[in-house]
PDB file of C-alpha atoms and ligand atoms in Angstrom:
ATOM      1  CA  MET A   1      21.383  -2.208   7.264  1.00  0.00           C
ATOM      2  CA  THR A   2      21.651  -4.331  10.419  1.00  0.00           C
ATOM      3  CA  LYS A   3      20.675  -7.958   9.978  1.00  0.00           C
ATOM      4  CA  PRO A   4      16.738  -8.819   9.244  1.00  0.00           C
ATOM      5  CA  ILE A   5      15.089 -10.644  12.489  1.00  0.00           C
ATOM      6  CA  VAL A   6      11.896 -11.494  10.489  1.00  0.00           C
ATOM      7  CA  GLY A   7      11.452 -12.803   7.521  1.00  0.00           C
ATOM      8  CA  ILE A   8       8.209 -11.527   5.708  1.00  0.00           C
ATOM      9  CA  LEU A   9       7.301 -13.790   3.140  1.00  0.00           C
ATOM     10  CA  MET A  10       4.528 -13.770   0.486  1.00  0.00           C
ATOM     11  CA  GLY A  11       3.372 -16.075  -2.220  1.00  0.00           C
ATOM     12  CA  SER A  12       2.953 -13.197  -5.159  1.00  0.00           C
ATOM     13  CA  ASP A  13       3.418  -9.726  -5.873  1.00  0.00           C
ATOM     14  CA  SER A  14       0.022  -9.869  -5.833  1.00  0.00           C
ATOM     15  CA  ASP A  15      -0.377 -10.202  -1.902  1.00  0.00           C
ATOM     16  CA  PHE A  16       2.030  -6.998  -0.905  1.00  0.00           C
ATOM     17  CA  THR A  17      -0.797  -4.385  -0.297  1.00  0.00           C
ATOM     18  CA  ILE A  18      -1.620  -6.980   2.433  1.00  0.00           C
ATOM     19  CA  MET A  19       1.481  -8.328   3.826  1.00  0.00           C
ATOM     20  CA  GLU A  20       2.981  -4.702   3.711  1.00  0.00           C
ATOM     21  CA  GLU A  21       0.500  -4.049   6.858  1.00  0.00           C
ATOM     22  CA  SER A  22       3.406  -6.168   8.865  1.00  0.00           C
ATOM     23  CA  SER A  23       6.067  -4.546   7.400  1.00  0.00           C
ATOM     24  CA  LYS A  24       4.368  -1.136   8.940  1.00  0.00           C
ATOM     25  CA  ILE A  25       4.011  -2.483  12.046  1.00  0.00           C
ATOM     26  CA  LEU A  26       7.875  -4.153  12.054  1.00  0.00           C
ATOM     27  CA  LYS A  27       9.198  -0.755  10.713  1.00  0.00           C
ATOM     28  CA  GLN A  28       6.296   1.118  13.664  1.00  0.00           C
ATOM     29  CA  PHE A  29       8.669  -0.840  16.173  1.00  0.00           C
ATOM     30  CA  ASP A  30      11.747  -0.458  14.747  1.00  0.00           C
ATOM     31  CA  VAL A  31      12.577  -4.927  13.973  1.00  0.00           C
ATOM     32  CA  GLU A  32      14.623  -4.620  11.108  1.00  0.00           C
ATOM     33  CA  HIS A  33      13.240  -7.495   8.637  1.00  0.00           C
ATOM     34  CA  GLU A  34      13.548  -8.482   4.739  1.00  0.00           C
ATOM     35  CA  ILE A  35      10.664  -8.869   2.149  1.00  0.00           C
ATOM     36  CA  LEU A  36       9.967 -11.913  -0.489  1.00  0.00           C
ATOM     37  CA  VAL A  37       8.191 -13.100  -2.624  1.00  0.00           C
ATOM     38  CA  THR A  38       8.385 -17.286  -3.097  1.00  0.00           C
ATOM     39  CA  SER A  39       5.568 -19.430  -3.823  1.00  0.00           C
ATOM     40  CA  ALA A  40       5.219 -22.627  -1.877  1.00  0.00           C
ATOM     41  CA  HIS A  41       4.085 -23.916  -5.172  1.00  0.00           C
ATOM     42  CA  ARG A  42       5.835 -22.194  -7.980  1.00  0.00           C
ATOM     43  CA  SER A  43       8.657 -21.598  -6.828  1.00  0.00           C
ATOM     44  CA  PRO A  44       9.552 -24.519  -4.267  1.00  0.00           C
ATOM     45  CA  GLU A  45      12.882 -24.557  -4.983  1.00  0.00           C
ATOM     46  CA  ARG A  46      13.360 -20.560  -3.715  1.00  0.00           C
ATOM     47  CA  THR A  47      11.318 -21.289  -0.736  1.00  0.00           C
ATOM     48  CA  ARG A  48      13.250 -24.774   0.633  1.00  0.00           C
ATOM     49  CA  LYS A  49      16.484 -22.236   0.208  1.00  0.00           C
ATOM     50  CA  TYR A  50      15.083 -19.402   2.009  1.00  0.00           C
ATOM     51  CA  VAL A  51      14.212 -20.978   4.439  1.00  0.00           C
ATOM     52  CA  LYS A  52      17.874 -22.661   5.133  1.00  0.00           C
ATOM     53  CA  SER A  53      19.551 -19.197   4.615  1.00  0.00           C
ATOM     54  CA  ALA A  54      16.888 -17.696   6.426  1.00  0.00           C
ATOM     55  CA  GLU A  55      18.449 -19.735  10.065  1.00  0.00           C
ATOM     56  CA  LYS A  56      21.646 -19.294   9.132  1.00  0.00           C
ATOM     57  CA  LYS A  57      21.714 -15.709   8.899  1.00  0.00           C
ATOM     58  CA  GLY A  58      19.207 -14.892  12.364  1.00  0.00           C
ATOM     59  CA  VAL A  59      15.933 -14.326  10.885  1.00  0.00           C
ATOM     60  CA  LYS A  60      14.618 -15.352  14.477  1.00  0.00           C
ATOM     61  CA  ILE A  61      10.573 -15.353  13.352  1.00  0.00           C
ATOM     62  CA  LEU A  62       8.765 -15.625   9.508  1.00  0.00           C
ATOM     63  CA  ILE A  63       5.509 -14.260   8.012  1.00  0.00           C
ATOM     64  CA  ALA A  64       3.875 -16.105   5.403  1.00  0.00           C
ATOM     65  CA  GLY A  65       1.083 -14.717   3.679  1.00  0.00           C
ATOM     66  CA  ALA A  66      -0.547 -16.933   0.454  1.00  0.00           C
ATOM     67  CA  GLY A  67      -3.960 -17.155  -1.134  1.00  0.00           C
ATOM     68  CA  GLY A  68      -6.052 -19.640  -2.528  1.00  0.00           C
ATOM     69  CA  ALA A  69      -4.512 -23.519  -1.869  1.00  0.00           C
ATOM     70  CA  ALA A  70      -2.243 -21.519   0.926  1.00  0.00           C
ATOM     71  CA  HIS A  71       0.656 -24.063   1.508  1.00  0.00           C
ATOM     72  CA  LEU A  72       3.788 -21.062   2.047  1.00  0.00           C
ATOM     73  CA  ALA A  73       3.636 -21.096   5.760  1.00  0.00           C
ATOM     74  CA  GLY A  74       3.144 -24.794   6.180  1.00  0.00           C
ATOM     75  CA  VAL A  75       6.037 -25.611   3.750  1.00  0.00           C
ATOM     76  CA  LEU A  76       8.282 -23.274   5.947  1.00  0.00           C
ATOM     77  CA  ALA A  77       6.850 -24.684   9.019  1.00  0.00           C
ATOM     78  CA  ALA A  78       7.859 -28.110   7.847  1.00  0.00           C
ATOM     79  CA  GLU A  79      11.519 -27.437   6.519  1.00  0.00           C
ATOM     80  CA  SER A  80      12.095 -24.987  10.437  1.00  0.00           C
ATOM     81  CA  THR A  81      12.232 -25.076  13.401  1.00  0.00           C
ATOM     82  CA  LEU A  82      11.539 -21.223  13.254  1.00  0.00           C
ATOM     83  CA  PRO A  83       7.771 -19.602  14.564  1.00  0.00           C
ATOM     84  CA  ILE A  84       6.276 -19.309  11.505  1.00  0.00           C
ATOM     85  CA  ILE A  85       3.437 -16.917  11.836  1.00  0.00           C
ATOM     86  CA  GLY A  86       0.696 -17.829   8.436  1.00  0.00           C
ATOM     87  CA  VAL A  87      -1.687 -14.726   6.916  1.00  0.00           C
ATOM     88  CA  PRO A  88      -4.604 -15.603   4.926  1.00  0.00           C
ATOM     89  CA  ILE A  89      -4.726 -13.329   1.609  1.00  0.00           C
ATOM     90  CA  ASP A  90      -8.342 -12.981   0.184  1.00  0.00           C
ATOM     91  CA  SER A  91      -6.918 -13.672  -3.466  1.00  0.00           C
ATOM     92  CA  SER A  92      -9.175 -16.504  -4.990  1.00  0.00           C
ATOM     93  CA  PRO A  93     -13.031 -16.760  -5.562  1.00  0.00           C
ATOM     94  CA  LEU A  94     -13.616 -17.709  -2.091  1.00  0.00           C
ATOM     95  CA  GLN A  95     -12.503 -14.768  -1.077  1.00  0.00           C
ATOM     96  CA  GLY A  96      -9.633 -16.034   1.516  1.00  0.00           C
ATOM     97  CA  LEU A  97     -11.523 -19.168   3.299  1.00  0.00           C
ATOM     98  CA  ASP A  98      -9.940 -21.828   1.089  1.00  0.00           C
ATOM     99  CA  ALA A  99      -6.086 -19.328   2.763  1.00  0.00           C
ATOM    100  CA  LEU A 100      -7.928 -19.846   6.258  1.00  0.00           C
ATOM    101  CA  MET A 101      -8.210 -23.455   6.522  1.00  0.00           C
ATOM    102  CA  SER A 102      -5.268 -24.088   4.199  1.00  0.00           C
ATOM    103  CA  THR A 103      -2.884 -22.959   6.533  1.00  0.00           C
ATOM    104  CA  ALA A 104      -4.756 -23.441  10.294  1.00  0.00           C
ATOM    105  CA  GLN A 105      -5.248 -26.741   9.092  1.00  0.00           C
ATOM    106  CA  MET A 106      -2.337 -28.129  10.106  1.00  0.00           C
ATOM    107  CA  PRO A 107      -1.113 -31.924  10.765  1.00  0.00           C
ATOM    108  CA  GLY A 108      -0.416 -32.314  14.848  1.00  0.00           C
ATOM    109  CA  GLY A 109       3.232 -31.763  14.313  1.00  0.00           C
ATOM    110  CA  VAL A 110       3.651 -29.476  12.439  1.00  0.00           C
ATOM    111  CA  SER A 111       2.506 -25.672  13.481  1.00  0.00           C
ATOM    112  CA  VAL A 112       1.548 -22.426  12.448  1.00  0.00           C
ATOM    113  CA  ALA A 113       0.385 -19.901  13.918  1.00  0.00           C
ATOM    114  CA  THR A 114      -2.315 -18.380  11.280  1.00  0.00           C
ATOM    115  CA  MET A 115      -3.546 -14.612  11.624  1.00  0.00           C
ATOM    116  CA  GLY A 116      -7.268 -13.823  10.533  1.00  0.00           C
ATOM    117  CA  ILE A 117      -7.725 -12.922   6.515  1.00  0.00           C
ATOM    118  CA  GLY A 118      -6.446 -10.389   4.859  1.00  0.00           C
ATOM    119  CA  LYS A 119      -4.939  -6.736   6.476  1.00  0.00           C
ATOM    120  CA  SER A 120      -6.437  -7.028   9.844  1.00  0.00           C
ATOM    121  CA  GLY A 121      -4.024 -10.479   9.904  1.00  0.00           C
ATOM    122  CA  ALA A 122      -1.243  -9.154   8.371  1.00  0.00           C
ATOM    123  CA  LYS A 123      -0.956  -6.491  10.869  1.00  0.00           C
ATOM    124  CA  ASN A 124      -1.246  -8.805  13.318  1.00  0.00           C
ATOM    125  CA  ALA A 125       0.843 -11.039  11.989  1.00  0.00           C
ATOM    126  CA  GLY A 126       3.521  -8.344  12.332  1.00  0.00           C
ATOM    127  CA  LEU A 127       2.264  -7.198  16.135  1.00  0.00           C
ATOM    128  CA  LEU A 128       2.704 -11.378  17.412  1.00  0.00           C
ATOM    129  CA  ALA A 129       6.308 -10.881  15.991  1.00  0.00           C
ATOM    130  CA  VAL A 130       6.964  -7.817  17.846  1.00  0.00           C
ATOM    131  CA  GLN A 131       5.421  -9.447  20.959  1.00  0.00           C
ATOM    132  CA  ILE A 132       7.856 -12.493  20.423  1.00  0.00           C
ATOM    133  CA  LEU A 133      10.565 -10.836  20.296  1.00  0.00           C
ATOM    134  CA  ALA A 134       9.838  -8.723  23.384  1.00  0.00           C
ATOM    135  CA  LEU A 135       9.966 -11.328  25.539  1.00  0.00           C
ATOM    136  CA  GLN A 136      13.404 -11.400  25.154  1.00  0.00           C
ATOM    137  CA  ASP A 137      13.736  -7.336  24.321  1.00  0.00           C
ATOM    138  CA  LYS A 138      12.935  -5.162  27.557  1.00  0.00           C
ATOM    139  CA  LYS A 139      12.933  -1.803  25.525  1.00  0.00           C
ATOM    140  CA  LEU A 140      10.545  -4.193  22.755  1.00  0.00           C
ATOM    141  CA  HIS A 141       8.461  -4.629  26.066  1.00  0.00           C
ATOM    142  CA  SER A 142       8.316  -1.268  26.789  1.00  0.00           C
ATOM    143  CA  LYS A 143       7.295  -0.085  23.133  1.00  0.00           C
ATOM    144  CA  LEU A 144       4.242  -2.625  23.340  1.00  0.00           C
ATOM    145  CA  LEU A 145       2.897  -1.293  26.493  1.00  0.00           C
ATOM    146  CA  GLN A 146       3.019   2.205  25.548  1.00  0.00           C
ATOM    147  CA  TYR A 147       1.504   0.570  22.081  1.00  0.00           C
ATOM    148  CA  LYS A 148      -1.701  -0.344  24.086  1.00  0.00           C
ATOM    149  CA  LYS A 149      -1.983   2.549  25.975  1.00  0.00           C
ATOM    150  CA  TYR A 150      -2.335   4.423  23.005  1.00  0.00           C
ATOM    151  CA  GLN A 151      -4.361   2.432  21.342  1.00  0.00           C
ATOM    152  CA  ALA A 152      -6.995   2.544  24.264  1.00  0.00           C
ATOM    153  CA  LYS A 153      -6.826   6.522  24.320  1.00  0.00           C
ATOM    154  CA  GLU A 154      -7.727   6.261  20.806  1.00  0.00           C
ATOM    155  CA  VAL A 155     -10.853   4.784  22.458  1.00  0.00           C
ATOM    156  CA  GLU A 156     -11.627   6.784  24.543  1.00  0.00           C
ATOM    157  CA  ILE A 157     -11.217   9.633  21.263  1.00  0.00           C
ATOM    158  CA  LYS A 158     -13.439   8.075  19.390  1.00  0.00           C
ATOM    159  CA  SER A 159     -16.587   7.614  21.487  1.00  0.00           C
ATOM    160  CA  ARG A 160     -15.990  11.468  22.778  1.00  0.00           C
ATOM    161  CA  LYS A 161     -16.147  12.185  19.242  1.00  0.00           C
ATOM    162  CA  ILE A 162     -19.241  10.034  18.908  1.00  0.00           C
ATOM    163  CA  GLN A 163     -20.805  11.014  22.384  1.00  0.00           C
ATOM    164  CA  THR A 164     -20.662  14.924  21.397  1.00  0.00           C
ATOM    165  CA  ALA A 165     -22.375  14.549  17.734  1.00  0.00           C
ATOM    166  CA  HIS A 166     -25.115  12.281  19.320  1.00  0.00           C
ATOM    167  CA  GLY A 167     -25.330  15.075  22.363  1.00  0.00           C
ATOM    168  CA  ARG A 168     -25.298  17.532  18.865  1.00  0.00           C
ATOM    169  CA  ASN A 169     -28.248  15.768  17.398  1.00  0.00           C
ATOM    170  CA  ASN A 170     -30.278  15.221  20.680  1.00  0.00           C
ATOM    171  CA  LYS A 171     -30.321  18.771  20.809  1.00  0.00           C
ATOM    172  CA  ASP A 172     -31.694  19.639  16.534  1.00  0.00           C
TER     173      ASP A 172
HETATM  174  C1  RP5 B   1      -1.173 -17.056  -4.417  1.00  0.00           C
HETATM  175  O1  RP5 B   1      -2.055 -16.960  -5.709  1.00  0.00           O
HETATM  176  C2  RP5 B   1      -0.479 -16.139  -3.910  1.00  0.00           C
HETATM  177  O2  RP5 B   1      -0.464 -16.066  -2.557  1.00  0.00           O
HETATM  178  C3  RP5 B   1      -1.945 -15.462  -4.230  1.00  0.00           C
HETATM  179  O3  RP5 B   1      -2.325 -14.663  -3.101  1.00  0.00           O
HETATM  180  C4  RP5 B   1      -2.680 -15.873  -5.211  1.00  0.00           C
HETATM  181  C5  RP5 B   1      -2.518 -15.273  -6.428  1.00  0.00           C
HETATM  182  O4  RP5 B   1      -1.889 -14.822  -7.286  1.00  0.00           O
HETATM  183  P1  RP5 B   1      -0.615 -14.676  -8.828  1.00  0.00           P
HETATM  184  O5  RP5 B   1      -1.584 -15.613  -9.499  1.00  0.00           O
HETATM  185  O6  RP5 B   1      -1.739 -13.223  -8.437  1.00  0.00           O
HETATM  186  O7  RP5 B   1       0.744 -14.337  -8.334  1.00  0.00           O
HETATM  187  O8  RP5 B   1      -0.646 -17.938  -4.623  1.00  0.00           O
END
């Protein structure tokens, strides 16, 4: 196995169904990554140790998903100069709004790129990681161009299906 360039962290195993969306995108673009559970609050020492070891082994970007009073991304940003992408998870009674605020409202001087709440946020976190890496990687850049083309084609196909069904409805 080659070395991971992206680390996907999450505060609890209960976040995995959301955070696997980041992993799916990275797999789609053949970006080596590792996944682990570590918590800013429940395992602060493990979190700190991981950041230091990740930097040493060549990880370039960290994605952090957490719910509730979500501080995982912020703590990683405090401990590291790597780009940190935060994903707010809708795991609390406040449905992720608390996590969104906690992740986004960082003090000036400590930067976290905060995605939207939940699955689409996790997907976009993976995509943003790919886009950052593509700045230095032509192959990845051309895969991104293909991805966008495919996505635009899919919209056309969906539109055609709706238009066809609508045409049928009009004749009924
Ligand atoms: C947060 O608390 C985790 O990121 C998770 O979203 C939430 C609930 O964790 P569990 O109680 O399910 O372990 O720290």
